[in-house]
Structure formats: structure tokens, C-alpha cells
Tab-separated table of N, CA, C and O in Angstrom:
chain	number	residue	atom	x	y	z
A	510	UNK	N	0.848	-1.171	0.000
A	510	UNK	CA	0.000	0.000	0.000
A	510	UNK	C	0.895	1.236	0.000
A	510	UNK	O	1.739	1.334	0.891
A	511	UNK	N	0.760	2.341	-1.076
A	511	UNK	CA	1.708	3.722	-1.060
A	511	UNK	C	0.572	4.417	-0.755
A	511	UNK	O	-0.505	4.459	-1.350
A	512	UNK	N	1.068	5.139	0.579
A	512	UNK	CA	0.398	6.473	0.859
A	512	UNK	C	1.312	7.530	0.783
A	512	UNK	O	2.500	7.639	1.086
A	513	UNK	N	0.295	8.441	0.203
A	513	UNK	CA	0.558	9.935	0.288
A	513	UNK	C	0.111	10.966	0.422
A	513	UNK	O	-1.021	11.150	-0.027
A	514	UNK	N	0.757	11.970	1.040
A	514	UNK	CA	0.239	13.028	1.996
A	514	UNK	C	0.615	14.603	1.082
A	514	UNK	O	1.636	14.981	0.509
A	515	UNK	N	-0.439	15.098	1.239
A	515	UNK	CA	-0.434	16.270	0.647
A	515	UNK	C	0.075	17.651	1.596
A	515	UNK	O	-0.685	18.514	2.035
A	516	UNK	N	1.520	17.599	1.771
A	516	UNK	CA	2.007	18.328	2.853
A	516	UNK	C	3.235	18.842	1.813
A	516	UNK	O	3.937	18.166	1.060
A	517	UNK	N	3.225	20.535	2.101
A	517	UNK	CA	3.776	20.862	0.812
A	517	UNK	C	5.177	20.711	1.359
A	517	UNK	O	5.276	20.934	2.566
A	518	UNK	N	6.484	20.316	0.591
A	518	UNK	CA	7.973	20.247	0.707
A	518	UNK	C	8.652	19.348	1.303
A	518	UNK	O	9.710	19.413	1.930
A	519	UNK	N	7.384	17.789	0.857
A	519	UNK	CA	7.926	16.838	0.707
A	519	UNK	C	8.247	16.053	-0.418
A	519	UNK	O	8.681	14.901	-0.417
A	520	UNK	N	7.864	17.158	-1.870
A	520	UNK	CA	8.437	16.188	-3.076
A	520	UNK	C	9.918	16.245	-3.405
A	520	UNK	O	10.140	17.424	-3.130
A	521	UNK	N	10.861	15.837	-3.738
A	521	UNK	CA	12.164	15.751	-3.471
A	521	UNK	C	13.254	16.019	-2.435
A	521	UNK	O	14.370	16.506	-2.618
A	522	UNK	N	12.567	15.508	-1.078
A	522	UNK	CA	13.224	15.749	-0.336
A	522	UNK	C	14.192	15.291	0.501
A	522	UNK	O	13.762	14.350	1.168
A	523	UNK	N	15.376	15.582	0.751
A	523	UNK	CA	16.228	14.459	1.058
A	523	UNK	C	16.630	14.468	2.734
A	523	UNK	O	15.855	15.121	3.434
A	524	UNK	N	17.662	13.864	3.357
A	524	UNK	CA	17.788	13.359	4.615
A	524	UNK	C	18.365	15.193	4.992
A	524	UNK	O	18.433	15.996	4.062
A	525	UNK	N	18.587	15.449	5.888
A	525	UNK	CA	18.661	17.028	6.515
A	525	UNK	C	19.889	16.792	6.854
A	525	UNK	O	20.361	15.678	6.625
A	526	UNK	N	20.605	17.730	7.428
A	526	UNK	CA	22.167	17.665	8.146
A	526	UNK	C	22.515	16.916	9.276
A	526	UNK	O	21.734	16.991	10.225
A	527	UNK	N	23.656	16.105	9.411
A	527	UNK	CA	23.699	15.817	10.303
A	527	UNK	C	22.853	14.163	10.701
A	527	UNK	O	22.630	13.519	11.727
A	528	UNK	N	22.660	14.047	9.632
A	528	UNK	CA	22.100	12.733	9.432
A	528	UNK	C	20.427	12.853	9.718
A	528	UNK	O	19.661	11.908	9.534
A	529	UNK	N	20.055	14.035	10.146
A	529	UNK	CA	18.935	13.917	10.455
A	529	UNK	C	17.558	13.356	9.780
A	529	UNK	O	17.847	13.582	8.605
A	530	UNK	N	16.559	12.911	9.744
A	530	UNK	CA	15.436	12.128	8.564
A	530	UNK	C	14.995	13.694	8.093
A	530	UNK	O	14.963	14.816	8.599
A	531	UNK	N	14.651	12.997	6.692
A	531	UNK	CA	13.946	14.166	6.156
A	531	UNK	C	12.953	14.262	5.948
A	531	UNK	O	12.475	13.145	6.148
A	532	UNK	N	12.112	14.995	5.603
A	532	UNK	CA	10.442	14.920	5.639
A	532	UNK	C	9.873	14.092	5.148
A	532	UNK	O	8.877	13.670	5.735
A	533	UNK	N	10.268	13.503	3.848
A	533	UNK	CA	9.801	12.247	3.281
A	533	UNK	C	9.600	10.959	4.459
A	533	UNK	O	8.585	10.329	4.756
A	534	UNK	N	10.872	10.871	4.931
A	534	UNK	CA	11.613	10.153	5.726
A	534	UNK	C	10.325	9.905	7.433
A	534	UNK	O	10.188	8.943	8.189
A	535	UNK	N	9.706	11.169	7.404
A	535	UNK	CA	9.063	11.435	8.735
A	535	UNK	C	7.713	10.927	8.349
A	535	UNK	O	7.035	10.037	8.863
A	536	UNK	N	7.461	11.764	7.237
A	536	UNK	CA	6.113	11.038	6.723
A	536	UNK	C	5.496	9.842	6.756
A	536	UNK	O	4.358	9.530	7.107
A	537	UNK	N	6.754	8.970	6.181
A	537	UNK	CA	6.730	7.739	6.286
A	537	UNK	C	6.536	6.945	7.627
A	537	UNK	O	5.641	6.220	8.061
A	538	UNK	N	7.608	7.330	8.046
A	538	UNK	CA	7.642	6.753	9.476
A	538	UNK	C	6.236	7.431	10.235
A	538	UNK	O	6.310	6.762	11.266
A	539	UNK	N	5.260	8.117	10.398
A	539	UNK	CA	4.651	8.717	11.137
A	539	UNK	C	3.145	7.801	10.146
A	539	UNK	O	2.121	7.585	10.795
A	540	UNK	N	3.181	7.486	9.072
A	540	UNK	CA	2.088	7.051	8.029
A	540	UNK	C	2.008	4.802	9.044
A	540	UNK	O	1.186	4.019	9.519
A	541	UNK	N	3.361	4.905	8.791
A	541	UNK	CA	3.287	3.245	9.024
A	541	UNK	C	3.040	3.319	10.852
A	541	UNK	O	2.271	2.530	11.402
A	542	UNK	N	3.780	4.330	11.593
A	542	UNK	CA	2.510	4.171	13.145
A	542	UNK	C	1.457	4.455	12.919
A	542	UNK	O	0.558	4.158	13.706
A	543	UNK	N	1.343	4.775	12.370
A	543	UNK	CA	-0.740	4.826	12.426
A	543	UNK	C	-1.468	4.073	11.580
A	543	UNK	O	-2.670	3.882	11.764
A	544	UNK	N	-0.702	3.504	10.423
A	544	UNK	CA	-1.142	1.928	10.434
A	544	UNK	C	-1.245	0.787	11.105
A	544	UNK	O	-2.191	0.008	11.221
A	545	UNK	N	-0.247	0.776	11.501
A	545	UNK	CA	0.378	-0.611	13.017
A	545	UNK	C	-0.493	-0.025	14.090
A	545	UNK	O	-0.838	-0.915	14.866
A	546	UNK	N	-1.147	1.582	14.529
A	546	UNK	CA	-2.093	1.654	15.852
A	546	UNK	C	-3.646	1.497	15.283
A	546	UNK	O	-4.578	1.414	16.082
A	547	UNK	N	-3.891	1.458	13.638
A	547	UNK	CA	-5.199	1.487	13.054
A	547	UNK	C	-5.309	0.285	11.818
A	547	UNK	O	-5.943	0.340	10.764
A	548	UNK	N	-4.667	-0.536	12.222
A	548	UNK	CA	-4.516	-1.846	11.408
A	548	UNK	C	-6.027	-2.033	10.393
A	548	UNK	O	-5.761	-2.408	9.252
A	549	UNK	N	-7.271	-1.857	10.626
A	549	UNK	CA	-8.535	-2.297	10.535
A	549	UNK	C	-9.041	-1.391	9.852
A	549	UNK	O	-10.143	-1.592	9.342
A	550	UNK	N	-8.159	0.229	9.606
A	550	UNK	CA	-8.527	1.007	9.071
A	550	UNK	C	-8.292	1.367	7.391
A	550	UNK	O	-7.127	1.065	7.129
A	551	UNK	N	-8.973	1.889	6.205
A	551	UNK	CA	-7.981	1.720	5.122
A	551	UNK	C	-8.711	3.892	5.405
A	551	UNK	O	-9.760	4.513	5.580
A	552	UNK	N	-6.658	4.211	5.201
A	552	UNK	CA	-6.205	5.327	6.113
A	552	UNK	C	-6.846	6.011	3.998
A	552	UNK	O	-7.563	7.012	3.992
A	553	UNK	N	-6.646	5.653	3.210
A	553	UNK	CA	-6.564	5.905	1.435
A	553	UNK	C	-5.173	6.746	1.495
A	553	UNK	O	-4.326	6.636	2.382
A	554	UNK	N	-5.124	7.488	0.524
A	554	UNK	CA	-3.641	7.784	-0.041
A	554	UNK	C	-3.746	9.054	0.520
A	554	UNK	O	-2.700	9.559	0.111
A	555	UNK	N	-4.183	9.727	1.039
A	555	UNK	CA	-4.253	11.345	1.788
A	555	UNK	C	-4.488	11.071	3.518
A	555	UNK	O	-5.505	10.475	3.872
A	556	UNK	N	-3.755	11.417	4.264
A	556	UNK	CA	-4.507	11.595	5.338
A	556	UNK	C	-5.747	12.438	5.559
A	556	UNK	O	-6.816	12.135	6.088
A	557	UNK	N	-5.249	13.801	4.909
A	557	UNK	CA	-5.911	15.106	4.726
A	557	UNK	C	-7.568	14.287	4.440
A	557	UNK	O	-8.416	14.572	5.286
A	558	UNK	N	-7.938	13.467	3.477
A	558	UNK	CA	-9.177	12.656	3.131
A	558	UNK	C	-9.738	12.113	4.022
A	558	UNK	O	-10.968	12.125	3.968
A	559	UNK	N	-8.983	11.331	5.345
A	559	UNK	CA	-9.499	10.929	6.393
A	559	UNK	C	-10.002	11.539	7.006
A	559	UNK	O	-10.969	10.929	7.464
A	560	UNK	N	-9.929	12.775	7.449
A	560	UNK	CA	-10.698	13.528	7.859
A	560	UNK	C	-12.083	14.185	7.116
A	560	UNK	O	-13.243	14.396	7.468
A	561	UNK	N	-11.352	14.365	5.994
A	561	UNK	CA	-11.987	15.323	5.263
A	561	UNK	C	-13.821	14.597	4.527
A	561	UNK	O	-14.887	15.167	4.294
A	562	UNK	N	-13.439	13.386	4.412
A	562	UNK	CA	-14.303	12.395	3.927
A	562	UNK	C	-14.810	12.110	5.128
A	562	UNK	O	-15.993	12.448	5.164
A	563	UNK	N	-14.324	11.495	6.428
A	563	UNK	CA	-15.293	10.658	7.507
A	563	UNK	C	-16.497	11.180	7.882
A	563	UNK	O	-16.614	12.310	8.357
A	564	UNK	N	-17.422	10.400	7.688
A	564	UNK	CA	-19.025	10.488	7.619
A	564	UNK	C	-19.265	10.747	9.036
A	564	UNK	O	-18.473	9.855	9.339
A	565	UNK	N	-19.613	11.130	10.047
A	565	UNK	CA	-19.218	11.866	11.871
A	565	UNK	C	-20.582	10.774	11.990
A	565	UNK	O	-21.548	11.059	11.283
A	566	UNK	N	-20.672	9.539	12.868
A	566	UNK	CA	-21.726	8.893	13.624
A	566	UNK	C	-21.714	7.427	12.873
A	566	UNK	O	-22.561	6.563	13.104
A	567	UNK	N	-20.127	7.206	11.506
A	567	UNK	CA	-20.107	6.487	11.064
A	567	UNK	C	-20.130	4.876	12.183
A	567	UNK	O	-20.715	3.817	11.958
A	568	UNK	N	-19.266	5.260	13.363
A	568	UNK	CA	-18.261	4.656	14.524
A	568	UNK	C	-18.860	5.232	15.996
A	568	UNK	O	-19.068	6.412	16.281
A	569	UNK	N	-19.092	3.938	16.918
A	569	UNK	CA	-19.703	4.641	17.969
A	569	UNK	C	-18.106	5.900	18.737
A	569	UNK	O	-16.876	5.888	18.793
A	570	UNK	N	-19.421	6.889	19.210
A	570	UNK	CA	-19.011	8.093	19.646
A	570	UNK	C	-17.253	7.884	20.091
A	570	UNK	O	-16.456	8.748	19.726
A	571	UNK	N	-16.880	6.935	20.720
A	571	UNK	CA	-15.622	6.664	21.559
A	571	UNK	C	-14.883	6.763	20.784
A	571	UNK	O	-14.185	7.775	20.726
A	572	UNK	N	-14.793	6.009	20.127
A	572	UNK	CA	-13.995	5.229	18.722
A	572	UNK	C	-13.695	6.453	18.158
A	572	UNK	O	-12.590	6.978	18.292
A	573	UNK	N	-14.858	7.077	17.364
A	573	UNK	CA	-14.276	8.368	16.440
A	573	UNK	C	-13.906	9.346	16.930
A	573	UNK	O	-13.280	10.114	16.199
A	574	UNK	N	-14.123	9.713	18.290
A	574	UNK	CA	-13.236	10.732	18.692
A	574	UNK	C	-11.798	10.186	18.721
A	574	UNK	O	-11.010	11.132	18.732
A	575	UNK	N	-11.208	9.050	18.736
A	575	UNK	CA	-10.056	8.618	19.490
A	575	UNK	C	-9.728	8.452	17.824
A	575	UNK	O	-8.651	8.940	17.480
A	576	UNK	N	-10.486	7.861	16.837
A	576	UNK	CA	-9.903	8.144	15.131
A	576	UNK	C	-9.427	9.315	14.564
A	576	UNK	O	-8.535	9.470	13.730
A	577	UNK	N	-10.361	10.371	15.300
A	577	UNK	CA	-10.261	11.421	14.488
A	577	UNK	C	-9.048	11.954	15.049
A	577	UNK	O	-8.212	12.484	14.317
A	578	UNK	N	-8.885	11.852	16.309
A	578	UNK	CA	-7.369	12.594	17.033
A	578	UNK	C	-6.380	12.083	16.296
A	578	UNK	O	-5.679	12.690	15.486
A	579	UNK	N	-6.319	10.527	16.702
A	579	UNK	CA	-4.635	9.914	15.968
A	579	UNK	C	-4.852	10.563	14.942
A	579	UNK	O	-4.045	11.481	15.084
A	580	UNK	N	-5.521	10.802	13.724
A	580	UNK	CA	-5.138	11.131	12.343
A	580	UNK	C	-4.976	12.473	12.366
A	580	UNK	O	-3.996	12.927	11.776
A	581	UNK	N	-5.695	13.186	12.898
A	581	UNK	CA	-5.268	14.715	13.055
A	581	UNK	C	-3.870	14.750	13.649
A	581	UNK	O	-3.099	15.568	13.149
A	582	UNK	N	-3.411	13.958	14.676
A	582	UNK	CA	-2.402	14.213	15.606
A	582	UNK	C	-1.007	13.666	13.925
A	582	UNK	O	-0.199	14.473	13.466
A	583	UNK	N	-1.120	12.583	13.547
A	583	UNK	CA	-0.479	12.017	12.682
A	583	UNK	C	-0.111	13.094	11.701
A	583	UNK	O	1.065	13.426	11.549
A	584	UNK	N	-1.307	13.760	10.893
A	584	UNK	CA	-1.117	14.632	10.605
A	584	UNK	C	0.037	16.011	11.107
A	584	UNK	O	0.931	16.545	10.450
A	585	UNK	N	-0.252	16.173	11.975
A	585	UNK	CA	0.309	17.737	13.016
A	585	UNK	C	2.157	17.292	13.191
A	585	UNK	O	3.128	18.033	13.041
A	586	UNK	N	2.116	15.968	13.517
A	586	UNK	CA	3.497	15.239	13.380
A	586	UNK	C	4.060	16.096	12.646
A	586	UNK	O	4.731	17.093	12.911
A	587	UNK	N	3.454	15.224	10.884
A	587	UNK	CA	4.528	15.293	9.698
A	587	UNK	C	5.187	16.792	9.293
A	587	UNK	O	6.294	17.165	8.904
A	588	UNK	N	3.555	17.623	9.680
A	588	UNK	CA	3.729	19.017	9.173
A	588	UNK	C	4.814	19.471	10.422
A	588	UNK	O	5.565	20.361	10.026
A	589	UNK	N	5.001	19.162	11.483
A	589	UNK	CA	5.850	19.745	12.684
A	589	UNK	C	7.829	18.941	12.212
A	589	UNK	O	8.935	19.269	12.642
A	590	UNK	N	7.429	17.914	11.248
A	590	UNK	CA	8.681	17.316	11.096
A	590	UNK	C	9.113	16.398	12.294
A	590	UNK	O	10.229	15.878	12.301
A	591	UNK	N	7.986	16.163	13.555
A	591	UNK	CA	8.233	15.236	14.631
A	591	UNK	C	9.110	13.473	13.917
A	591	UNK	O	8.754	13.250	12.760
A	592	UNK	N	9.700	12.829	14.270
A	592	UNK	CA	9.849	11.555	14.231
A	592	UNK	C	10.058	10.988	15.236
A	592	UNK	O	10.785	11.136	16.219
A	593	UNK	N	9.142	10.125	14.799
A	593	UNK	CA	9.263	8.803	16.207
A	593	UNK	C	7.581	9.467	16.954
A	593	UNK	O	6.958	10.416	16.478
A	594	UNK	N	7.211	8.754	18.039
A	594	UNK	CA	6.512	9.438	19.000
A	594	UNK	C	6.726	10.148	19.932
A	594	UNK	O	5.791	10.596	20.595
């Protein structure tokens, strides 16, 4: 499965100084934890869509608040350049 995220100044982007990961690099890594914490979920090729698409009362109340965070939070990651948790 290739996902991709519509987060601008990650198309050619390479590892940062110092060995550090580069945004591609974060994306990734921040896309496959929230597969491995939402295994059951199909996340599609945008995160930005997960939100943007989810039908609100699809999932009892618990559940989608606790969906909608990880993916927002997943989101807030990549754009912050966080890696790891």
C-alpha cells in the first residue's frame, strides 16, 4: 500500500544535516505508526481525506473521537517534522 500526503515540501526531499530524517523520511515513518495503531482502518492515499471524507456517527461516539485525534495528531506530526513518538 503507497500512501501519500499532501504536505507541501515533501516532493524531493532528502535526509537534513547531520544525518537527520527528512520529511519524506518522517512522513513515512509517522504514516506506518498509524497503520500498526489502526490496522482495521484503510487510512486511502491522503490523510488530509481521512478527515476530510469521515461520515461523523459512522463509529460509535468513543472510537471516532479517538480516530479522528490519531489522524489529526499524525497529521500535526509530519507538518511539525516530529519523528518517532
Amino acid at each position: 500500500m503507497t500512501v501519500r500526503f499532501r504536505v507541501r515540501g515533501l516532493v524531493g526531499a532528502r535526509a537534513g544535516r547531520r544525518g537527520r530524517p527528512g520529511p519524506a523520511d518522517v512522513a513515512g515513518q509517522v504514516c506506518s505508526e498509524l497503520a500498526l495503531d489502526l490496522p482495521d482502518e484503510d487510512l486511502g492515499e491522503y490523510l488530509y481525506d481521512c478527515i476530510d471524507l469521515y461520515r461523523m456517527g459512522s463509529k460509535p461516539r468513543c472510537e471516532e473521537v479517538e480516530y479522528l485525534g490519531m489522524v489529526q495528531d499524525a497529521i500535526d506530526r509530519i507538518e511539525r517534522g516530529e519523528y518517532g513518538e
